[in-house]
Amino acid sequence: MGRRRQSATDDGRGGNETHEQAAGESRTDRLRIRAAWMYFVEQMTQNEIADVLGVGRVTIVRMLADARSRNEVKISIESELSEIVRLERALEKTFGLQQALVAPLSTPDADPIPAISAKTGSFLSDTMKSGMRVGVGWGRTLFSSLPFISAKSLTDFKVISLLGGVGVVRRYNPAEFAWRFAQIFQGDGYLIPTPAVVDSVETKIALVERCGLQEVFEMANVLDAVLLSVGGIASATTFSRGGFLKEADREALLARGAVGDLLFHFFDRNGDLVDHPVNSHVMSVDVDRLRKAPIRILTSGGAEKTEALLGAMNLIAPTILITDEESARRMLEAVSEN
């Protein structure tokens, strides 16, 4: 039934005390600047800030005092984090997010994946808890986040792969990411041992109902969180990495307004699934089930994914968005132009 028990392994992520301390300080600095921004720039009350950040009012009072004592608050907030916080708050307000996390880049044309992956790994280290059922997607961004996740043992922790396997075994295989992610937390991994795309709806139904996959798909109804990334329609990797779709398919999807895919569900700028057979032949959990998860994490970025990210805001309605600063600016600019 696609179930594999993962045991702990020593993969080199063990205790670097200095690194952990620095990471902790970075999160504390970021939280303090967010609180200062909300209070002094957005003029929110301390109680409102406490609700948004999920901490007590006394903590907010202490952080605001710390920000003043550090001279981070004068006429304006003076910190290298202030522009990042501004982008995060703008994304949260524009797209109705619970939280946006924006990774800074060394240069505007830098590859955003390493920065986004590091931010994603740090967030997942803090967010994953015992007893959770987490559905996961795949892709370069997610796979690259694995080294940045702090390994720990969680009880009754289950990871469900949301997509069947790809035909060519590479680093960015759905099964490989789900297995590694479950291993980090010593949890159970549940896989969909089928191709990502099959030849007909009848084949899909038969595989689910007659080949022991019903349990995995039913688990998608009670997920606590989903962890997803999107692919851009212009990127050849979406099609070549799995060997399922040809150039003719890409051109047909483009002609019907597709801007990207999420778990091989192809959608347009409005977040609507396009009319193409692949959307009914894909062996993945459907979007409606994904939207039921209370925590919906979308992590992605890059110039070629701007339209896909905008469409995904409506398609999956993420509660958490993790991206880079240039992607954040492009998304906000695109919305302001419409």
mmCIF file of C-alpha atoms in Angstrom:
data_model
loop_
_atom_site.group_PDB
_atom_site.id
_atom_site.type_symbol
_atom_site.label_atom_id
_atom_site.label_comp_id
_atom_site.label_asym_id
_atom_site.label_seq_id
_atom_site.Cartn_x
_atom_site.Cartn_y
_atom_site.Cartn_z
ATOM 1 C CA MET A 1 0.000 0.000 0.000
ATOM 2 C CA GLY A 2 2.881 2.317 -0.657
ATOM 3 C CA ARG A 3 4.009 2.437 2.955
ATOM 4 C CA ARG A 4 7.646 2.523 3.962
ATOM 5 C CA ARG A 5 9.007 2.905 7.466
ATOM 6 C CA GLN A 6 11.923 5.329 7.685
ATOM 7 C CA SER A 7 14.644 4.976 10.252
ATOM 8 C CA ALA A 8 17.043 7.628 11.450
ATOM 9 C CA THR A 9 20.333 8.007 9.645
ATOM 10 C CA ASP A 10 23.317 10.178 10.262
ATOM 11 C CA ASP A 11 23.412 12.384 7.152
ATOM 12 C CA GLY A 12 25.727 15.065 8.435
ATOM 13 C CA ARG A 13 23.135 17.466 9.796
ATOM 14 C CA GLY A 14 24.124 16.846 13.426
ATOM 15 C CA GLY A 15 24.778 19.501 16.032
ATOM 16 C CA ASN A 16 26.678 22.468 14.856
ATOM 17 C CA GLU A 17 26.069 24.619 17.907
ATOM 18 C CA THR A 18 27.407 27.791 16.342
ATOM 19 C CA HIS A 19 25.248 27.368 13.240
ATOM 20 C CA GLU A 20 22.106 26.686 15.307
ATOM 21 C CA GLN A 21 22.775 29.709 17.495
ATOM 22 C CA ALA A 22 23.219 31.937 14.458
ATOM 23 C CA ALA A 23 20.033 30.589 12.899
ATOM 24 C CA GLY A 24 18.153 31.255 16.135
ATOM 25 C CA GLU A 25 19.454 34.782 16.321
ATOM 26 C CA SER A 26 18.500 35.396 12.696
ATOM 27 C CA ARG A 27 14.900 34.284 13.346
ATOM 28 C CA THR A 28 14.744 36.459 16.457
ATOM 29 C CA ASP A 29 16.066 39.494 14.565
ATOM 30 C CA ARG A 30 13.576 38.955 11.788
ATOM 31 C CA LEU A 31 10.639 38.632 14.192
ATOM 32 C CA ARG A 32 11.707 41.777 16.046
ATOM 33 C CA ILE A 33 11.909 43.815 12.844
ATOM 34 C CA ARG A 34 8.511 42.520 11.707
ATOM 35 C CA ALA A 35 7.004 43.629 14.995
ATOM 36 C CA ALA A 36 8.649 47.045 14.738
ATOM 37 C CA TRP A 37 7.443 47.483 11.175
ATOM 38 C CA MET A 38 3.847 46.643 12.083
ATOM 39 C CA TYR A 39 3.892 48.933 15.119
ATOM 40 C CA PHE A 40 5.718 52.008 13.856
ATOM 41 C CA VAL A 41 4.948 51.918 10.128
ATOM 42 C CA GLU A 42 1.569 50.180 9.900
ATOM 43 C CA GLN A 43 0.499 51.556 13.294
ATOM 44 C CA MET A 44 -1.024 48.283 14.426
ATOM 45 C CA THR A 45 -1.742 47.786 18.108
ATOM 46 C CA GLN A 46 0.427 45.519 20.213
ATOM 47 C CA ASN A 47 -2.461 43.076 20.593
ATOM 48 C CA GLU A 48 -2.976 42.978 16.816
ATOM 49 C CA ILE A 49 0.732 42.320 16.257
ATOM 50 C CA ALA A 50 0.715 39.551 18.863
ATOM 51 C CA ASP A 51 -2.177 37.862 17.022
ATOM 52 C CA VAL A 52 -0.431 38.082 13.640
ATOM 53 C CA LEU A 53 2.928 36.795 14.911
ATOM 54 C CA GLY A 54 1.450 34.176 17.200
ATOM 55 C CA VAL A 55 3.181 35.368 20.385
ATOM 56 C CA GLY A 56 2.073 37.032 23.600
ATOM 57 C CA ARG A 57 1.645 40.778 24.014
ATOM 58 C CA VAL A 58 4.440 40.867 26.606
ATOM 59 C CA THR A 59 6.796 39.434 23.984
ATOM 60 C CA ILE A 60 5.789 42.205 21.572
ATOM 61 C CA VAL A 61 6.483 44.861 24.199
ATOM 62 C CA ARG A 62 9.925 43.398 24.811
ATOM 63 C CA MET A 63 10.737 43.188 21.090
ATOM 64 C CA LEU A 64 9.714 46.795 20.489
ATOM 65 C CA ALA A 65 11.896 47.908 23.393
ATOM 66 C CA ASP A 66 14.798 45.875 22.000
ATOM 67 C CA ALA A 67 14.334 47.444 18.556
ATOM 68 C CA ARG A 68 14.538 50.938 20.070
ATOM 69 C CA SER A 69 17.566 50.098 22.193
ATOM 70 C CA ARG A 70 19.364 48.756 19.126
ATOM 71 C CA ASN A 71 18.665 52.009 17.258
ATOM 72 C CA GLU A 72 16.712 50.084 14.645
ATOM 73 C CA VAL A 73 13.816 52.482 15.103
ATOM 74 C CA LYS A 74 14.346 56.184 14.482
ATOM 75 C CA ILE A 75 12.162 58.184 12.128
ATOM 76 C CA SER A 76 12.064 55.012 10.023
ATOM 77 C CA ILE A 77 13.108 51.415 10.624
ATOM 78 C CA GLU A 78 16.781 51.161 9.770
ATOM 79 C CA SER A 79 17.811 47.596 9.127
ATOM 80 C CA GLU A 80 18.866 45.533 6.145
ATOM 81 C CA LEU A 81 15.743 43.464 6.853
ATOM 82 C CA SER A 82 13.293 46.357 6.494
ATOM 83 C CA GLU A 83 12.821 46.034 2.707
ATOM 84 C CA ILE A 84 12.316 42.286 3.047
ATOM 85 C CA VAL A 85 9.701 42.869 5.743
ATOM 86 C CA ARG A 86 7.964 45.438 3.533
ATOM 87 C CA LEU A 87 7.727 42.871 0.725
ATOM 88 C CA GLU A 88 6.462 40.189 3.093
ATOM 89 C CA ARG A 89 3.748 42.422 4.477
ATOM 90 C CA ALA A 90 2.724 43.525 0.977
ATOM 91 C CA LEU A 91 2.431 39.896 -0.158
ATOM 92 C CA GLU A 92 0.395 38.984 2.917
ATOM 93 C CA LYS A 93 -2.054 41.826 2.345
ATOM 94 C CA THR A 94 -2.291 41.436 -1.437
ATOM 95 C CA PHE A 95 -2.837 37.686 -1.511
ATOM 96 C CA GLY A 96 -4.481 37.091 1.867
ATOM 97 C CA LEU A 97 -1.608 34.993 3.207
ATOM 98 C CA GLN A 98 -1.148 34.071 6.836
ATOM 99 C CA GLN A 99 2.578 34.544 6.354
ATOM 100 C CA ALA A 100 5.011 35.375 3.561
ATOM 101 C CA LEU A 101 8.709 34.560 3.831
ATOM 102 C CA VAL A 102 10.984 36.395 1.399
ATOM 103 C CA ALA A 103 14.586 35.300 0.885
ATOM 104 C CA PRO A 104 17.113 38.050 0.056
ATOM 105 C CA LEU A 105 19.355 37.656 -2.992
ATOM 106 C CA SER A 106 22.974 38.733 -3.388
ATOM 107 C CA THR A 107 22.229 40.190 -6.848
ATOM 108 C CA PRO A 108 18.957 40.608 -8.786
ATOM 109 C CA ASP A 109 20.011 38.019 -11.370
ATOM 110 C CA ALA A 110 21.218 35.408 -8.858
ATOM 111 C CA ASP A 111 19.715 31.916 -8.953
ATOM 112 C CA PRO A 112 16.878 32.191 -6.403
ATOM 113 C CA ILE A 113 16.560 28.466 -5.677
ATOM 114 C CA PRO A 114 19.363 28.197 -3.049
ATOM 115 C CA ALA A 115 18.011 31.174 -1.090
ATOM 116 C CA ILE A 116 14.400 29.984 -1.252
ATOM 117 C CA SER A 117 15.437 26.452 -0.301
ATOM 118 C CA ALA A 118 17.357 27.666 2.755
ATOM 119 C CA LYS A 119 14.382 29.751 3.879
ATOM 120 C CA THR A 120 12.070 26.786 3.306
ATOM 121 C CA GLY A 121 14.259 24.406 5.281
ATOM 122 C CA SER A 122 14.395 26.769 8.241
ATOM 123 C CA PHE A 123 10.617 27.222 8.203
ATOM 124 C CA LEU A 124 9.938 23.489 8.021
ATOM 125 C CA SER A 125 12.340 22.816 10.898
ATOM 126 C CA ASP A 126 10.181 25.016 13.122
ATOM 127 C CA THR A 127 6.784 24.002 11.737
ATOM 128 C CA MET A 128 6.837 20.202 11.584
ATOM 129 C CA LYS A 129 5.432 18.648 14.769
ATOM 130 C CA SER A 130 4.605 15.203 16.102
ATOM 131 C CA GLY A 131 1.280 13.798 14.985
ATOM 132 C CA MET A 132 1.194 15.701 11.684
ATOM 133 C CA ARG A 133 0.095 14.285 8.319
ATOM 134 C CA VAL A 134 2.007 16.160 5.616
ATOM 135 C CA GLY A 135 1.404 15.847 1.874
ATOM 136 C CA VAL A 136 4.426 16.730 -0.262
ATOM 137 C CA GLY A 137 5.068 17.598 -3.891
ATOM 138 C CA TRP A 138 8.396 17.608 -5.677
ATOM 139 C CA GLY A 139 10.902 19.652 -7.657
ATOM 140 C CA ARG A 140 14.313 21.273 -7.402
ATOM 141 C CA THR A 141 13.297 23.829 -4.774
ATOM 142 C CA LEU A 142 11.857 21.240 -2.406
ATOM 143 C CA PHE A 143 14.695 18.776 -2.869
ATOM 144 C CA SER A 144 17.281 21.511 -2.293
ATOM 145 C CA SER A 145 15.622 22.426 1.020
ATOM 146 C CA LEU A 146 16.479 19.039 2.583
ATOM 147 C CA PRO A 147 20.018 19.952 3.793
ATOM 148 C CA PHE A 148 18.579 22.990 5.602
ATOM 149 C CA ILE A 149 16.027 21.037 7.638
ATOM 150 C CA SER A 150 17.095 20.206 11.198
ATOM 151 C CA ALA A 151 16.703 16.477 11.779
ATOM 152 C CA LYS A 152 14.622 15.434 14.770
ATOM 153 C CA SER A 153 12.491 12.509 15.863
ATOM 154 C CA LEU A 154 8.743 13.133 15.659
ATOM 155 C CA THR A 155 6.212 10.593 16.895
ATOM 156 C CA ASP A 156 3.300 9.533 14.702
ATOM 157 C CA PHE A 157 4.590 11.678 11.820
ATOM 158 C CA LYS A 158 3.381 10.701 8.344
ATOM 159 C CA VAL A 159 4.522 11.968 4.940
ATOM 160 C CA ILE A 160 2.291 11.327 1.944
ATOM 161 C CA SER A 161 3.660 11.754 -1.572
ATOM 162 C CA LEU A 162 0.998 13.565 -3.600
ATOM 163 C CA LEU A 163 2.189 12.455 -7.041
ATOM 164 C CA GLY A 164 3.151 9.225 -8.780
ATOM 165 C CA GLY A 165 6.733 8.598 -9.865
ATOM 166 C CA VAL A 166 8.506 9.948 -12.925
ATOM 167 C CA GLY A 167 9.852 7.664 -15.620
ATOM 168 C CA VAL A 168 13.483 8.730 -15.462
ATOM 169 C CA VAL A 169 15.075 8.350 -12.009
ATOM 170 C CA ARG A 170 16.727 11.652 -11.154
ATOM 171 C CA ARG A 171 17.347 13.680 -8.026
ATOM 172 C CA TYR A 172 14.016 15.444 -8.323
ATOM 173 C CA ASN A 173 11.768 12.420 -8.173
ATOM 174 C CA PRO A 174 8.548 12.696 -6.092
ATOM 175 C CA ALA A 175 9.215 9.401 -4.316
ATOM 176 C CA GLU A 176 12.801 10.373 -3.493
ATOM 177 C CA PHE A 177 11.814 13.673 -1.892
ATOM 178 C CA ALA A 178 8.982 12.122 0.155
ATOM 179 C CA TRP A 179 11.300 9.348 1.369
ATOM 180 C CA ARG A 180 14.071 11.756 2.365
ATOM 181 C CA PHE A 181 11.657 14.173 4.030
ATOM 182 C CA ALA A 182 10.094 11.398 6.118
ATOM 183 C CA GLN A 183 13.561 10.119 7.037
ATOM 184 C CA ILE A 184 14.611 13.485 8.477
ATOM 185 C CA PHE A 185 11.824 13.273 11.061
ATOM 186 C CA GLN A 186 11.937 9.468 11.500
ATOM 187 C CA GLY A 187 8.385 9.256 10.179
ATOM 188 C CA ASP A 188 6.426 6.933 7.922
ATOM 189 C CA GLY A 189 6.423 7.582 4.180
ATOM 190 C CA TYR A 190 3.461 6.742 1.944
ATOM 191 C CA LEU A 191 4.128 6.628 -1.796
ATOM 192 C CA ILE A 192 2.049 6.383 -4.970
ATOM 193 C CA PRO A 193 3.910 3.616 -6.855
ATOM 194 C CA THR A 194 2.559 4.444 -10.307
ATOM 195 C CA PRO A 195 3.596 6.644 -13.227
ATOM 196 C CA ALA A 196 2.800 10.321 -12.737
ATOM 197 C CA VAL A 197 0.599 10.306 -15.842
ATOM 198 C CA VAL A 198 -1.399 7.354 -17.205
ATOM 199 C CA ASP A 199 -3.096 6.804 -20.552
ATOM 200 C CA SER A 200 -6.739 7.149 -19.529
ATOM 201 C CA VAL A 201 -9.190 7.940 -16.763
ATOM 202 C CA GLU A 202 -10.145 4.265 -16.680
ATOM 203 C CA THR A 203 -6.542 3.274 -15.959
ATOM 204 C CA LYS A 204 -6.350 5.845 -13.159
ATOM 205 C CA ILE A 205 -9.539 4.554 -11.540
ATOM 206 C CA ALA A 206 -8.394 0.965 -11.811
ATOM 207 C CA LEU A 207 -5.019 1.698 -10.213
ATOM 208 C CA VAL A 208 -6.608 3.548 -7.302
ATOM 209 C CA GLU A 209 -9.440 1.114 -6.624
ATOM 210 C CA ARG A 210 -7.820 -2.239 -7.470
ATOM 211 C CA CYS A 211 -4.119 -1.825 -6.692
ATOM 212 C CA GLY A 212 -4.138 -0.841 -3.025
ATOM 213 C CA LEU A 213 -3.806 2.929 -3.509
ATOM 214 C CA GLN A 214 -7.143 3.901 -2.009
ATOM 215 C CA GLU A 215 -5.624 4.259 1.476
ATOM 216 C CA VAL A 216 -3.019 6.755 0.287
ATOM 217 C CA PHE A 217 -5.592 8.889 -1.529
ATOM 218 C CA GLU A 218 -7.964 8.756 1.439
ATOM 219 C CA MET A 219 -5.187 10.042 3.697
ATOM 220 C CA ALA A 220 -5.192 13.192 1.573
ATOM 221 C CA ASN A 221 -8.601 14.030 3.049
ATOM 222 C CA VAL A 222 -7.136 14.531 6.529
ATOM 223 C CA LEU A 223 -3.821 16.267 5.866
ATOM 224 C CA ASP A 224 -2.562 18.794 8.389
ATOM 225 C CA ALA A 225 -0.270 20.450 5.844
ATOM 226 C CA VAL A 226 0.746 20.328 2.201
ATOM 227 C CA LEU A 227 4.177 21.329 0.915
ATOM 228 C CA LEU A 228 4.145 22.291 -2.752
ATOM 229 C CA SER A 229 6.055 23.997 -5.539
ATOM 230 C CA VAL A 230 5.001 25.116 -9.016
ATOM 231 C CA GLY A 231 6.536 24.660 -12.443
ATOM 232 C CA GLY A 232 6.512 27.286 -15.164
ATOM 233 C CA ILE A 233 5.011 26.426 -18.544
ATOM 234 C CA ALA A 234 7.937 28.000 -20.396
ATOM 235 C CA SER A 235 10.475 25.819 -18.615
ATOM 236 C CA ALA A 236 11.527 22.682 -20.465
ATOM 237 C CA THR A 237 12.201 20.920 -17.159
ATOM 238 C CA THR A 238 8.484 20.512 -16.473
ATOM 239 C CA PHE A 239 8.248 18.273 -19.507
ATOM 240 C CA SER A 240 11.629 16.593 -19.878
ATOM 241 C CA ARG A 241 12.138 15.696 -16.224
ATOM 242 C CA GLY A 242 9.409 13.066 -16.263
ATOM 243 C CA GLY A 243 9.335 12.100 -19.915
ATOM 244 C CA PHE A 244 5.517 12.182 -20.012
ATOM 245 C CA LEU A 245 4.697 15.263 -22.059
ATOM 246 C CA LYS A 246 5.935 16.192 -25.497
ATOM 247 C CA GLU A 247 6.461 19.568 -27.114
ATOM 248 C CA ALA A 248 3.102 19.234 -28.846
ATOM 249 C CA ASP A 249 1.458 18.925 -25.423
ATOM 250 C CA ARG A 250 3.252 22.028 -24.185
ATOM 251 C CA GLU A 251 2.126 24.009 -27.208
ATOM 252 C CA ALA A 252 -1.455 22.822 -26.745
ATOM 253 C CA LEU A 253 -1.396 23.790 -23.074
ATOM 254 C CA LEU A 254 0.031 27.205 -23.941
ATOM 255 C CA ALA A 255 -2.679 27.744 -26.533
ATOM 256 C CA ARG A 256 -5.290 27.084 -23.853
ATOM 257 C CA GLY A 257 -3.779 29.637 -21.498
ATOM 258 C CA ALA A 258 -1.679 27.428 -19.213
ATOM 259 C CA VAL A 259 0.972 29.316 -17.216
ATOM 260 C CA GLY A 260 2.289 26.490 -15.038
ATOM 261 C CA ASP A 261 1.612 23.241 -13.235
ATOM 262 C CA LEU A 262 1.182 22.033 -9.692
ATOM 263 C CA LEU A 263 1.594 18.247 -9.367
ATOM 264 C CA PHE A 264 1.055 18.075 -13.169
ATOM 265 C CA HIS A 265 -2.259 19.925 -12.824
ATOM 266 C CA PHE A 266 -1.915 22.657 -15.469
ATOM 267 C CA PHE A 267 -3.649 25.951 -14.759
ATOM 268 C CA ASP A 268 -4.049 29.458 -16.177
ATOM 269 C CA ARG A 269 -3.339 32.906 -14.726
ATOM 270 C CA ASN A 270 -6.715 32.907 -12.945
ATOM 271 C CA GLY A 271 -5.922 29.627 -11.221
ATOM 272 C CA ASP A 272 -8.398 27.579 -13.293
ATOM 273 C CA LEU A 273 -7.391 24.154 -14.628
ATOM 274 C CA VAL A 274 -7.041 24.222 -18.403
ATOM 275 C CA ASP A 275 -8.997 21.921 -20.678
ATOM 276 C CA HIS A 276 -6.429 19.251 -21.530
ATOM 277 C CA PRO A 277 -6.417 15.437 -21.024
ATOM 278 C CA VAL A 278 -3.338 15.524 -18.791
ATOM 279 C CA ASN A 279 -5.351 17.072 -15.973
ATOM 280 C CA SER A 280 -7.573 13.986 -15.803
ATOM 281 C CA HIS A 281 -4.787 11.463 -16.454
ATOM 282 C CA VAL A 282 -2.373 12.591 -13.756
ATOM 283 C CA MET A 283 -1.841 10.240 -10.807
ATOM 284 C CA SER A 284 -1.853 12.881 -8.125
ATOM 285 C CA VAL A 285 -4.131 14.113 -5.382
ATOM 286 C CA ASP A 286 -6.686 16.531 -6.794
ATOM 287 C CA VAL A 287 -6.544 20.227 -6.007
ATOM 288 C CA ASP A 288 -9.824 20.296 -4.072
ATOM 289 C CA ARG A 289 -8.382 17.884 -1.493
ATOM 290 C CA LEU A 290 -5.195 19.908 -1.207
ATOM 291 C CA ARG A 291 -7.165 23.063 -0.432
ATOM 292 C CA LYS A 292 -8.711 21.343 2.610
ATOM 293 C CA ALA A 293 -5.366 21.217 4.428
ATOM 294 C CA PRO A 294 -5.232 23.974 7.072
ATOM 295 C CA ILE A 295 -1.541 24.675 6.327
ATOM 296 C CA ARG A 296 -0.765 25.103 2.624
ATOM 297 C CA ILE A 297 2.887 25.919 1.977
ATOM 298 C CA LEU A 298 3.917 27.081 -1.495
ATOM 299 C CA THR A 299 7.629 27.562 -2.100
ATOM 300 C CA SER A 300 8.895 28.692 -5.487
ATOM 301 C CA GLY A 301 10.475 31.557 -7.398
ATOM 302 C CA GLY A 302 12.243 32.691 -10.526
ATOM 303 C CA ALA A 303 11.474 35.000 -13.439
ATOM 304 C CA GLU A 304 9.937 32.189 -15.479
ATOM 305 C CA LYS A 305 7.480 31.341 -12.681
ATOM 306 C CA THR A 306 5.872 34.732 -12.032
ATOM 307 C CA GLU A 307 2.684 33.909 -13.929
ATOM 308 C CA ALA A 308 2.584 30.431 -12.399
ATOM 309 C CA LEU A 309 2.888 31.860 -8.894
ATOM 310 C CA LEU A 310 0.104 34.354 -9.557
ATOM 311 C CA GLY A 311 -2.167 31.590 -10.841
ATOM 312 C CA ALA A 312 -1.308 29.385 -7.880
ATOM 313 C CA MET A 313 -2.509 32.080 -5.475
ATOM 314 C CA ASN A 314 -6.041 31.335 -6.695
ATOM 315 C CA LEU A 315 -5.583 27.636 -7.497
ATOM 316 C CA ILE A 316 -4.302 26.456 -4.126
ATOM 317 C CA ALA A 317 -4.842 29.575 -1.958
ATOM 318 C CA PRO A 318 -1.633 29.019 0.041
ATOM 319 C CA THR A 319 -1.515 30.069 3.651
ATOM 320 C CA ILE A 320 2.303 30.300 3.543
ATOM 321 C CA LEU A 321 4.319 31.619 0.593
ATOM 322 C CA ILE A 322 8.100 31.285 0.496
ATOM 323 C CA THR A 323 9.849 33.044 -2.383
ATOM 324 C CA ASP A 324 12.737 35.379 -3.175
ATOM 325 C CA GLU A 325 12.754 39.173 -3.156
ATOM 326 C CA GLU A 326 12.841 39.614 -6.939
ATOM 327 C CA SER A 327 9.938 37.194 -7.438
ATOM 328 C CA ALA A 328 8.026 39.020 -4.706
ATOM 329 C CA ARG A 329 8.534 42.353 -6.484
ATOM 330 C CA ARG A 330 7.457 40.914 -9.840
ATOM 331 C CA MET A 331 4.295 39.435 -8.333
ATOM 332 C CA LEU A 332 3.339 42.705 -6.653
ATOM 333 C CA GLU A 333 4.099 44.749 -9.750
ATOM 334 C CA ALA A 334 2.006 42.421 -11.927
ATOM 335 C CA VAL A 335 -0.981 42.774 -9.597
ATOM 336 C CA SER A 336 -0.655 46.586 -9.447
ATOM 337 C CA GLU A 337 -0.621 46.779 -13.238
ATOM 338 C CA ASN A 338 -3.968 45.007 -13.552
#
